[in-house]
Short mmCIF file of C-alpha atoms and ligand atoms in Angstrom, two decimals:
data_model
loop_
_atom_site.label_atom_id
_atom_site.label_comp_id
_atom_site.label_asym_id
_atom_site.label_seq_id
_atom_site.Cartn_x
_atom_site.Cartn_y
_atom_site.Cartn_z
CA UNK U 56 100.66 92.47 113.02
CA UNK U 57 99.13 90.47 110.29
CA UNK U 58 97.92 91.93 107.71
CA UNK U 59 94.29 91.84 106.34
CA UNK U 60 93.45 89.86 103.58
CA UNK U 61 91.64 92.84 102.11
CA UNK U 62 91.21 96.46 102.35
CA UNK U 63 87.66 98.12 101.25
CA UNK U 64 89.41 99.51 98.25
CA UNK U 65 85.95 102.09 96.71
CA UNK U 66 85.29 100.71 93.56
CA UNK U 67 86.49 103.79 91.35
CA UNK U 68 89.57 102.97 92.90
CA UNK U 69 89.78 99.42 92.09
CA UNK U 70 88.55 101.08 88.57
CA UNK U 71 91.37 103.04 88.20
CA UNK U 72 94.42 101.04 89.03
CA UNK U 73 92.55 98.34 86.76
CA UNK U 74 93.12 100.93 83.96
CA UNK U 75 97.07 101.70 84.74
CA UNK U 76 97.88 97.53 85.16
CA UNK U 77 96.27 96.86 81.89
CA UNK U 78 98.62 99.65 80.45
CA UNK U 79 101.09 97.64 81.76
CA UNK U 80 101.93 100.12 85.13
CA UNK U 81 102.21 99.06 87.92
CA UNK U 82 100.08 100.35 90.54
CA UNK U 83 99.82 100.29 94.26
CA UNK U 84 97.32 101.98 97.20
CA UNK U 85 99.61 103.74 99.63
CA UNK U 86 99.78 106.36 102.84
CA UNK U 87 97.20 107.67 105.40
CA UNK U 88 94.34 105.84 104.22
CA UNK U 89 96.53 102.39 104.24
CA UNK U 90 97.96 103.39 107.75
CA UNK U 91 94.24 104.36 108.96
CA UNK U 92 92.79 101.47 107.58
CA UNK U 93 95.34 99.30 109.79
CA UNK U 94 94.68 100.81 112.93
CA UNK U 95 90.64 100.64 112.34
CA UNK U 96 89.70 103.97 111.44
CA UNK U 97 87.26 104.82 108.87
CA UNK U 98 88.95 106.34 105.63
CA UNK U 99 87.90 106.21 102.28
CA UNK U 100 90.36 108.16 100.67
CA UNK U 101 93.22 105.86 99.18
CA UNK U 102 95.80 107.47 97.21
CA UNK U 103 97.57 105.50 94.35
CA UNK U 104 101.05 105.27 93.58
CA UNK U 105 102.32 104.31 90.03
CA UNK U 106 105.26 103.39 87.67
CA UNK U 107 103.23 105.23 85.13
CA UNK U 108 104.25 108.67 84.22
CA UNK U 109 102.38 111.39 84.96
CA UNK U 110 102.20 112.18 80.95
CA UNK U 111 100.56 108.55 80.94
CA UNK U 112 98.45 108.99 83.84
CA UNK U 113 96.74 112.05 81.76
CA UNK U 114 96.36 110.10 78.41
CA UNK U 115 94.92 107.32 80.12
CA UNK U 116 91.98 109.25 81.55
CA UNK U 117 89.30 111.53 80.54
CA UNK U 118 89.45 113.86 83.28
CA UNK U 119 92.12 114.51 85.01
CA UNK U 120 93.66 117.84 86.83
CA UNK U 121 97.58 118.17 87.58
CA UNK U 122 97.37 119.02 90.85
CA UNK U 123 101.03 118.74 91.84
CA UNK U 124 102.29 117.64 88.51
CA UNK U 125 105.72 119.05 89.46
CA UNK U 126 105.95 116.19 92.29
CA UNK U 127 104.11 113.91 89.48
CA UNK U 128 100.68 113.93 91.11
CA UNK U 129 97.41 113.83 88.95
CA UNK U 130 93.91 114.02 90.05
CA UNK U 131 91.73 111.89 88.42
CA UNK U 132 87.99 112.69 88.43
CA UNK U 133 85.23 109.28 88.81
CA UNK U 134 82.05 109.81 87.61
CA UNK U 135 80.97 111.20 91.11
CA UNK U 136 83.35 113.91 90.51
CA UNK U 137 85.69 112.63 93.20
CA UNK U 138 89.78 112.96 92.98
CA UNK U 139 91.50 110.14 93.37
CA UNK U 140 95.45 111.36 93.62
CA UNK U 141 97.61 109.55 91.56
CA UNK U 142 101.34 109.83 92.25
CA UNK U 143 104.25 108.64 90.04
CA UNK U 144 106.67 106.06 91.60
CA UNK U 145 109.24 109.41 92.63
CA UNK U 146 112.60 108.96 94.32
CA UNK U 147 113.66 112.93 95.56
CA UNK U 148 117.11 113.14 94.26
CA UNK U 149 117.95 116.90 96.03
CA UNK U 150 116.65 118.49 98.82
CA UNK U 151 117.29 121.47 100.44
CA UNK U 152 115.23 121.38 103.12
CA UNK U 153 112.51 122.80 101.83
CA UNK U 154 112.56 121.71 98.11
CA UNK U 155 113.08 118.44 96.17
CA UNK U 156 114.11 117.67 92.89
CA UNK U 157 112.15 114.40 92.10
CA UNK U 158 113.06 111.68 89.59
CA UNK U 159 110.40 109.63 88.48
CA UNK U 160 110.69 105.91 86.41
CA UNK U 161 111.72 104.19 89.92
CA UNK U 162 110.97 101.10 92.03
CA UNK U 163 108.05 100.98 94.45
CA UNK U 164 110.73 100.10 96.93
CA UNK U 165 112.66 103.71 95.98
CA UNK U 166 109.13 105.25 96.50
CA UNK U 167 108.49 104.03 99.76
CA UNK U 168 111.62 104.61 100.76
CA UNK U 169 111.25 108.58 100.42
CA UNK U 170 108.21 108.65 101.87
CA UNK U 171 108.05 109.88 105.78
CA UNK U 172 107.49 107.69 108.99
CA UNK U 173 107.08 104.05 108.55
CA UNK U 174 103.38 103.83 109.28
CA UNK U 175 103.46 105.54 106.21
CA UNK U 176 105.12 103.64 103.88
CA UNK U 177 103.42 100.79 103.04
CA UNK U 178 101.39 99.66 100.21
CA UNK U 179 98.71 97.40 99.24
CA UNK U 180 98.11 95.61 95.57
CA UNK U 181 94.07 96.55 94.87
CA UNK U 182 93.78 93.81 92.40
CA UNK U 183 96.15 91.13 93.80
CA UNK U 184 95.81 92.00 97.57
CA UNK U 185 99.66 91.85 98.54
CA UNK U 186 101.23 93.71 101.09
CA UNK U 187 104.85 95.71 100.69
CA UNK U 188 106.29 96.88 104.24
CA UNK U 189 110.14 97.04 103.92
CA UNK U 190 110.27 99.26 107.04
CA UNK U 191 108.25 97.29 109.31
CA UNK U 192 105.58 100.05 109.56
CA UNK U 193 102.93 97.94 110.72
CA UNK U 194 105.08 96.45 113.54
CA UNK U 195 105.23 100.47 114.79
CA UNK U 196 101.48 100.74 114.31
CA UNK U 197 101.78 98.00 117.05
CA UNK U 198 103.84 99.64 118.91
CA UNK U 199 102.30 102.95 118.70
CA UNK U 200 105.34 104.48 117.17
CA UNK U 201 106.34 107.20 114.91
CA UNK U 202 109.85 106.26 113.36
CA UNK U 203 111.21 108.02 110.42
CA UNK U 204 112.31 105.93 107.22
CA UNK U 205 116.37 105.49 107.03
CA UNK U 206 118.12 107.43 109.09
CA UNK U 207 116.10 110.47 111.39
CA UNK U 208 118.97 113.07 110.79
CA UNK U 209 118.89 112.55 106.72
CA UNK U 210 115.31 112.79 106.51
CA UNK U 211 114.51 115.91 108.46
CA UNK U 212 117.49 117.52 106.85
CA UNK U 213 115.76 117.05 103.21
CA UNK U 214 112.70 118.62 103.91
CA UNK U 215 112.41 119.83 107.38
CA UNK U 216 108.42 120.21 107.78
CA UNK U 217 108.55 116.33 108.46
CA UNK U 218 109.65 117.29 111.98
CA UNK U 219 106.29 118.93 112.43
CA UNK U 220 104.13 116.42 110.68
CA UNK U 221 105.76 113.66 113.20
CA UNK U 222 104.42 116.14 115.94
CA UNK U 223 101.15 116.29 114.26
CA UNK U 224 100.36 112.11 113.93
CA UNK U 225 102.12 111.34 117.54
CA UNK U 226 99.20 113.86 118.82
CA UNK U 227 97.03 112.40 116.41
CA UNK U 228 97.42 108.75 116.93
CA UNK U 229 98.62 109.06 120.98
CA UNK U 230 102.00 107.68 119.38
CA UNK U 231 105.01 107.91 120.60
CA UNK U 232 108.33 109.09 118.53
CA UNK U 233 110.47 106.63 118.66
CA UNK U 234 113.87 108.17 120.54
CA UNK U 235 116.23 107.99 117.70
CA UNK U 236 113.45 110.10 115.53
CA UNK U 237 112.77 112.23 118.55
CA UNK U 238 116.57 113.11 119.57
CA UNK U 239 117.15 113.92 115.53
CA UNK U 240 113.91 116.22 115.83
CA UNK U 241 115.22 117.86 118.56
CA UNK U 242 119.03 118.09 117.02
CA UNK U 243 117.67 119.68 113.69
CA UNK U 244 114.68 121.80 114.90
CA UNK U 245 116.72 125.54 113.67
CA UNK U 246 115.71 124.01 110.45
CA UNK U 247 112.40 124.80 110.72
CA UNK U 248 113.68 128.52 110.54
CA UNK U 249 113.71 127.75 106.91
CA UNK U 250 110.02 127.02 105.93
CA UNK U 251 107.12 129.21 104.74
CA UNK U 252 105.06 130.55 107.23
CA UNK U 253 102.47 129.12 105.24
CA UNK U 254 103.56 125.65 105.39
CA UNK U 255 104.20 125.62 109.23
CA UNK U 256 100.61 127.51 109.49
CA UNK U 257 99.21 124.99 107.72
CA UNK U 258 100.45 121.86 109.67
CA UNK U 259 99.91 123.54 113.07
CA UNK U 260 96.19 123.97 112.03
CA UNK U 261 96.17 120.68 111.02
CA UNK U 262 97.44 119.26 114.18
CA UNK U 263 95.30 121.29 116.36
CA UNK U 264 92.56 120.06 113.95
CA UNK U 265 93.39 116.38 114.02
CA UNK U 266 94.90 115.88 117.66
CA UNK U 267 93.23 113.60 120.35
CA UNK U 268 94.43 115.77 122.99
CA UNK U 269 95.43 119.92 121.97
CA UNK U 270 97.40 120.02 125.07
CA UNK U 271 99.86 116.66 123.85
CA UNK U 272 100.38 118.47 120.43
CA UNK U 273 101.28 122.07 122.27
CA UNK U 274 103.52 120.06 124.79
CA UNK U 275 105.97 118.26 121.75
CA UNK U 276 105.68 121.65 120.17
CA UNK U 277 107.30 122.65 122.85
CA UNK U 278 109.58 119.96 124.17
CA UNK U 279 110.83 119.80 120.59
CA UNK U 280 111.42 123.40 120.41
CA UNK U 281 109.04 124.19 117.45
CA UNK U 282 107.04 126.64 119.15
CA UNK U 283 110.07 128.42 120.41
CA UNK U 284 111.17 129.24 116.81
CA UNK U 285 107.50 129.53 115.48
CA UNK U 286 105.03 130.16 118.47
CA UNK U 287 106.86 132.04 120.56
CA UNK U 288 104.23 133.90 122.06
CA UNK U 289 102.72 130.46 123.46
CA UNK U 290 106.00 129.70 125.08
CA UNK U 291 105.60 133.15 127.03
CA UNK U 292 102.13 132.61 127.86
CA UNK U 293 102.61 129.54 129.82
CA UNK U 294 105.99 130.01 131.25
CA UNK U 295 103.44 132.74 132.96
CA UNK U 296 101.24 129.88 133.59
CA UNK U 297 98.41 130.40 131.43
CA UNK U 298 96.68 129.63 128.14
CA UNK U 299 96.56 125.85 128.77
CA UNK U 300 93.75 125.61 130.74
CA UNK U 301 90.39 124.05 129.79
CA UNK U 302 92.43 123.58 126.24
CA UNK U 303 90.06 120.55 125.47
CA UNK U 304 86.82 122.30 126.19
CA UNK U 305 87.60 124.59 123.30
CA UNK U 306 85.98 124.59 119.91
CA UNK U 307 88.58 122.53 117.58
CA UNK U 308 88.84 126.11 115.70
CA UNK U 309 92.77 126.52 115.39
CA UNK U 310 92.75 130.52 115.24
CA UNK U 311 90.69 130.49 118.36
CA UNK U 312 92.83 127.55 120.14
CA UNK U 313 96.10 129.55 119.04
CA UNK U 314 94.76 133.05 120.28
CA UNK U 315 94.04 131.45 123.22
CA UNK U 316 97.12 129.97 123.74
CA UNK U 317 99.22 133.36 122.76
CA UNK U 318 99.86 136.02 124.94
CA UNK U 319 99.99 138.44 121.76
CA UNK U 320 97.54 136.48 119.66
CA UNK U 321 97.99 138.94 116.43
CA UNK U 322 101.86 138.95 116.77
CA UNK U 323 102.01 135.36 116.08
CA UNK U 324 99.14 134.99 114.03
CA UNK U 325 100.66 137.66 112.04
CA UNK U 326 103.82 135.72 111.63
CA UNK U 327 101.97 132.77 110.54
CA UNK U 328 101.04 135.20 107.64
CA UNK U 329 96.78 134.45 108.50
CA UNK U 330 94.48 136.23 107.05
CA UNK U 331 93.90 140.12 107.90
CA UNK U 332 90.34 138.46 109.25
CA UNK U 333 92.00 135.78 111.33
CA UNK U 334 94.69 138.37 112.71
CA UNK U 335 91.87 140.93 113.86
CA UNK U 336 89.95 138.31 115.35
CA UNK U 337 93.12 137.06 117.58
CA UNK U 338 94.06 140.57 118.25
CA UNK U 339 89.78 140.96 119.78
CA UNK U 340 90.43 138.12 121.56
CA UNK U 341 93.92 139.11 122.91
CA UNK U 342 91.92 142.72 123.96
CA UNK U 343 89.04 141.19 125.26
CA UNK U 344 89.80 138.01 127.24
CA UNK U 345 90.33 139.91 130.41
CA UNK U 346 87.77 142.26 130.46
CA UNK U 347 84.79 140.45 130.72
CA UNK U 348 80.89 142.03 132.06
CA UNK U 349 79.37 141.32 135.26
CA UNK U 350 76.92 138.95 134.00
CA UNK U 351 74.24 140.06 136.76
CA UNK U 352 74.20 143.53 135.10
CA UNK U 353 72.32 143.55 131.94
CA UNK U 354 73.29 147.12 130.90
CA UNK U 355 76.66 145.97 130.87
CA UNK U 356 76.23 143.06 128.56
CA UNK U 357 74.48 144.66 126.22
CA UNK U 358 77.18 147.49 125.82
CA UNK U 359 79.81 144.69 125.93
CA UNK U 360 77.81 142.63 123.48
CA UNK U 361 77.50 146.21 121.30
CA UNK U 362 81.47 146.44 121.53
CA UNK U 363 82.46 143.04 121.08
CA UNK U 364 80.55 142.56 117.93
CA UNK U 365 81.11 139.67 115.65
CA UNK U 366 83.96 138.48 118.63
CA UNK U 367 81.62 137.97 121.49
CA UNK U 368 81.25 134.38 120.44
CA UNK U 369 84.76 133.46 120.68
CA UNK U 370 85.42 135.36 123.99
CA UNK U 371 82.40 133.69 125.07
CA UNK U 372 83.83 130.13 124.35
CA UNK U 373 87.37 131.18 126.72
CA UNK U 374 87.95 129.45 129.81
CA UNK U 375 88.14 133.05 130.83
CA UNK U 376 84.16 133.92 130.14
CA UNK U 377 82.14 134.06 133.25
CA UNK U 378 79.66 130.95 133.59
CA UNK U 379 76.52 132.12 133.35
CA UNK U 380 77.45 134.68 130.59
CA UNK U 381 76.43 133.00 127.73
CA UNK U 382 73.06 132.42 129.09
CA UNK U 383 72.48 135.99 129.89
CA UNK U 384 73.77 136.63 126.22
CA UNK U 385 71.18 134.04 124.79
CA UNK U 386 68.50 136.00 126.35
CA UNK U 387 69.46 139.33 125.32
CA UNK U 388 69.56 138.04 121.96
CA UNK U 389 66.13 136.00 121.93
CA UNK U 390 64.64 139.49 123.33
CA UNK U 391 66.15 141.11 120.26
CA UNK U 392 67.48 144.25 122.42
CA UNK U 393 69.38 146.46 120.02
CA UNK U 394 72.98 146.50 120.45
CA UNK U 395 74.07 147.89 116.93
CA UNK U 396 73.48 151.40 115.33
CA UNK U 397 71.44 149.99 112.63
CA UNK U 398 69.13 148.73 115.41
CA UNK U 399 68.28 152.04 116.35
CA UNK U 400 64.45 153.33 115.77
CA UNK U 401 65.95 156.38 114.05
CA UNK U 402 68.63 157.26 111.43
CA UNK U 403 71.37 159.97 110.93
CA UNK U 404 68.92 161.55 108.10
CA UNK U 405 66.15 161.87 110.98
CA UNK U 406 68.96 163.66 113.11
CA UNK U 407 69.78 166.12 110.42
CA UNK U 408 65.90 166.58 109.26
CA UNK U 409 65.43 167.50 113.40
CA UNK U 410 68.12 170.29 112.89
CA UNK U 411 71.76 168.18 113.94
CA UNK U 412 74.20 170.09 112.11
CA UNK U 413 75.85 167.95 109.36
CA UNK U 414 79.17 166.80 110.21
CA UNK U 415 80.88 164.41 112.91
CA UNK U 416 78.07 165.57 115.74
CA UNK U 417 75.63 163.06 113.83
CA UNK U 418 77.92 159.98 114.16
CA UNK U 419 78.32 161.43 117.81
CA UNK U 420 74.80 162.05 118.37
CA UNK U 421 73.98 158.89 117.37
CA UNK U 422 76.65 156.90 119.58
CA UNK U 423 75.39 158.87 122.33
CA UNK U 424 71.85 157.71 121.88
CA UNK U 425 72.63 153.97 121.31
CA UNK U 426 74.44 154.55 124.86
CA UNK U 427 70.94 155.60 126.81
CA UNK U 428 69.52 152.86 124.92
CA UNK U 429 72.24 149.80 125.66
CA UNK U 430 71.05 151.05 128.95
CA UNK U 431 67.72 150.69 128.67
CA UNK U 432 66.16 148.88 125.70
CA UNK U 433 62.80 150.33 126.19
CA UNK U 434 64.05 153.76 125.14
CA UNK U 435 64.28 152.65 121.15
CA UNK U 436 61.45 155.00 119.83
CA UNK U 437 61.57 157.22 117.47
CA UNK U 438 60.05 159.60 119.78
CA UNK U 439 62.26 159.11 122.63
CA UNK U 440 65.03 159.30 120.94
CA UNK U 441 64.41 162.20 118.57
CA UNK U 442 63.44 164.46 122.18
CA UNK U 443 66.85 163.60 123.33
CA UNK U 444 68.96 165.12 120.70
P1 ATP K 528 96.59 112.80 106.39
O1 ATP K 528 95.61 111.92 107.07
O2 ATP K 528 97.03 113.95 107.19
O3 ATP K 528 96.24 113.14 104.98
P2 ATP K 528 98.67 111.33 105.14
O4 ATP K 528 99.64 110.31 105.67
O5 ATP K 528 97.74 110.91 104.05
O6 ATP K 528 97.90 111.88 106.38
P3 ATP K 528 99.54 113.34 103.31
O7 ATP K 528 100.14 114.66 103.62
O8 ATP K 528 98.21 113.28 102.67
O9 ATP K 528 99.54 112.55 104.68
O10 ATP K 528 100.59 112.57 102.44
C1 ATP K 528 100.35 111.31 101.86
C2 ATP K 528 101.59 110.43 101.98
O11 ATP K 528 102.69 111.04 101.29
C3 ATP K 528 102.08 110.21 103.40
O12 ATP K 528 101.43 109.12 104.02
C4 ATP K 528 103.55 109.95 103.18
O13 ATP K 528 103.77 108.63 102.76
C5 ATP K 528 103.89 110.86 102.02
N1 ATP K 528 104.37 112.19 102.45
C6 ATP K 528 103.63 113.32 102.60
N2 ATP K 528 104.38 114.36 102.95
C7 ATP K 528 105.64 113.90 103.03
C8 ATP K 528 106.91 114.49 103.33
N3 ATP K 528 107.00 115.78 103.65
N4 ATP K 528 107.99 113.70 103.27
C9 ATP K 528 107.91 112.41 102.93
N5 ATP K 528 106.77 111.79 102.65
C10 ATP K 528 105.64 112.52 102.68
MG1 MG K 529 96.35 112.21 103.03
#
């Protein structure tokens, strides 16, 4: 591939590595938004690598916030209020894994060295327009290739999650891995034992986010052997031949896509350590996805509407949901039927001021009357209701 003459560097960019080369650092554009650039896709967002110090990088600018200061990354702040991400020239001198112990004051070359996959390691001079590629990644842009930096084995022993983030930009990018990366993935994939849940959560949300086809990035999951060790539950669900179907007609929504693909969605969204929210939403969907209403019979929407709360949406976007279910649902909703116990026409204090006892039999009463009126919307009067208790 040739190279451009010129990449649409944003001005605050071309701003700020103007300031670091006058302080005599020298300062490069580097990663995804290079590698996107180069393949035609639209992104703005250039991260800057420098031989400045991250001390330096903070002197040299009025506003800056140490984002990840302890790999030597800076945000600077333009006068939009965007971050630009500054990084020092780093070389990772131990790894164990999962953490590295960086050493800053090195060459460009050392610092593209370190970094991942060779579509992401080159760089491009914003003043002077140069290229750097010493590892040929624009030849595997060509090719459509994901190929580690150095040797596969090495790399994914220092910091494991790069096994997952080549899964993540070979769904992305319809890439392939190259074989020698892909047999080291494969050879060194009990390493991903060793990461945060958090970290794995994150770039499996990612790659569900970011992938052209869900189904590619659940397959290497698989084929690697990531999901074995990490989504287990997935691996059950379609060795019993389900959860992959319709995958692209899903909402890109990764708690949804996962629950769908689990056959114990809160188990393993659990394990990813989600949110308490995201955990009972995958264990409504787990509950729920079978069990669907007869959409002919109104009564029995509404009650499963009533039931299904806040969730109805997502078991509504399932494969699994009956066709003409969601238009049924839009119509009970446009008609404003009640389906909650707020919607009721009266209140627990009207039971008790028409003689309920006060206790549990109000709650109960109450239940029993949205009940008769799931069934029959009409019944939501005050007087109604109050001559049936
Ligand atoms: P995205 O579009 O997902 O942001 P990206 O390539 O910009 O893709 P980032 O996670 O933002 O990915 O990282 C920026 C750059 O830092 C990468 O292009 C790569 O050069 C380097 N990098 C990030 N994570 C790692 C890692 N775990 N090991 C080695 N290099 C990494
Ligand atoms: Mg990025």
């Amino acid at each position: 591939m040739g190279f451009p003459l010129r990449l649409p560097i944003p001005d605050a960019v071309v701003r700020i590595a103007q300031r670091l080369e006058t302080a005599g650092y020298e300062t490069w554009c580097v990663g995804g938004a290079i590698r996107d650039n180069l393949l035609g896709l639209e992104n703005h967002d250039f991260d800057l690598t420098t031989a400045a110090p991250p001390a330096d990088v903070r002197r040299l600018f009025k506003r800056t916030v140490p984002v990840g200061i302890e790999h030597g990354t800076v945000a600077v702040l333009d006068s939009d209020n965007r971050a630009h991400e500054i990084t020092t020239f780093r070389k990772d001198i131990k790894t164990d894994g999962r953490h590295a112990v960086v050493e800053f004051g090195v060459s460009l070359m050392d610092d593209l060295a370190r970094r991942d996959f060779t579509v992401n390691a080159i760089a491009y001079h914003p003043l002077r327009h140069e290229w750097r590629d010493p590892f040929s990644g624009a030849a595997d842009l060509d090719a459509k290739l994901i190929r580690s930096v150095g040797d596969p084995n090495w790399r994914f022993q220092e910091d494991y999650l790069r096994i997952l983030r080549a899964l993540r930009f070979s769904a992305r990018f319809d890439f392939r891995i190259h074989p020698r990366t892909l047999e080291a993935a494969k050879a060194n994939v009990q390493g991903l034992a060793q990461l945060s849940a958090e970290r794995v959560r994150d770039e499996w949300f990612k790659g569900i986010a970011t992938a052209g086809r869900v189904s590619k990035l659940v397959q290497l999951w698989v084929d690697v052997g990531a999901a074995r060790i990490w989504l287990p539950e997935i691996v059950g669900k379609r060795e019993q031949g389900g959860g992959t179907s319709a995958l692209e007609n899903l909402p890109r929504d990764p708690v949804l896509i996962t629950a769908h693909l689990a056959s114990d969605p809160a188990s393993l969204l659990t394990r990813l350590k989600c949110s308490n929210k995201d955990i009972e939403r995958g264990r409504a969907i787990g509950r729920w996805r079978d069990t669907y209403p007869d959409p002919k019979h109104l009564a029995q929407v509404r009650k499963w509407l009533s039931e299904a709360g806040d969730y109805a949406d997502d078991l509504l976007a399932l494969p699994s949901s009956p066709s003409p279910l969601s238009r049924v649902v839009a119509a009970i909703r446009a008609a404003k039927d009640p389906l909650t116990l707020k919607d009721l026409a009266v209140t627990g204090d009207d039971l008790l001021a028409a003689g309920v006892r006060p206790g549990p039999g109000v709650g109960e009463a109450l239940e029993r009357l949205l009940g008769e009126v799931l069934e029959d919307p009409a019944r939501n009067t005050r007087d109604y209701l109050l001559s049936r208790v």
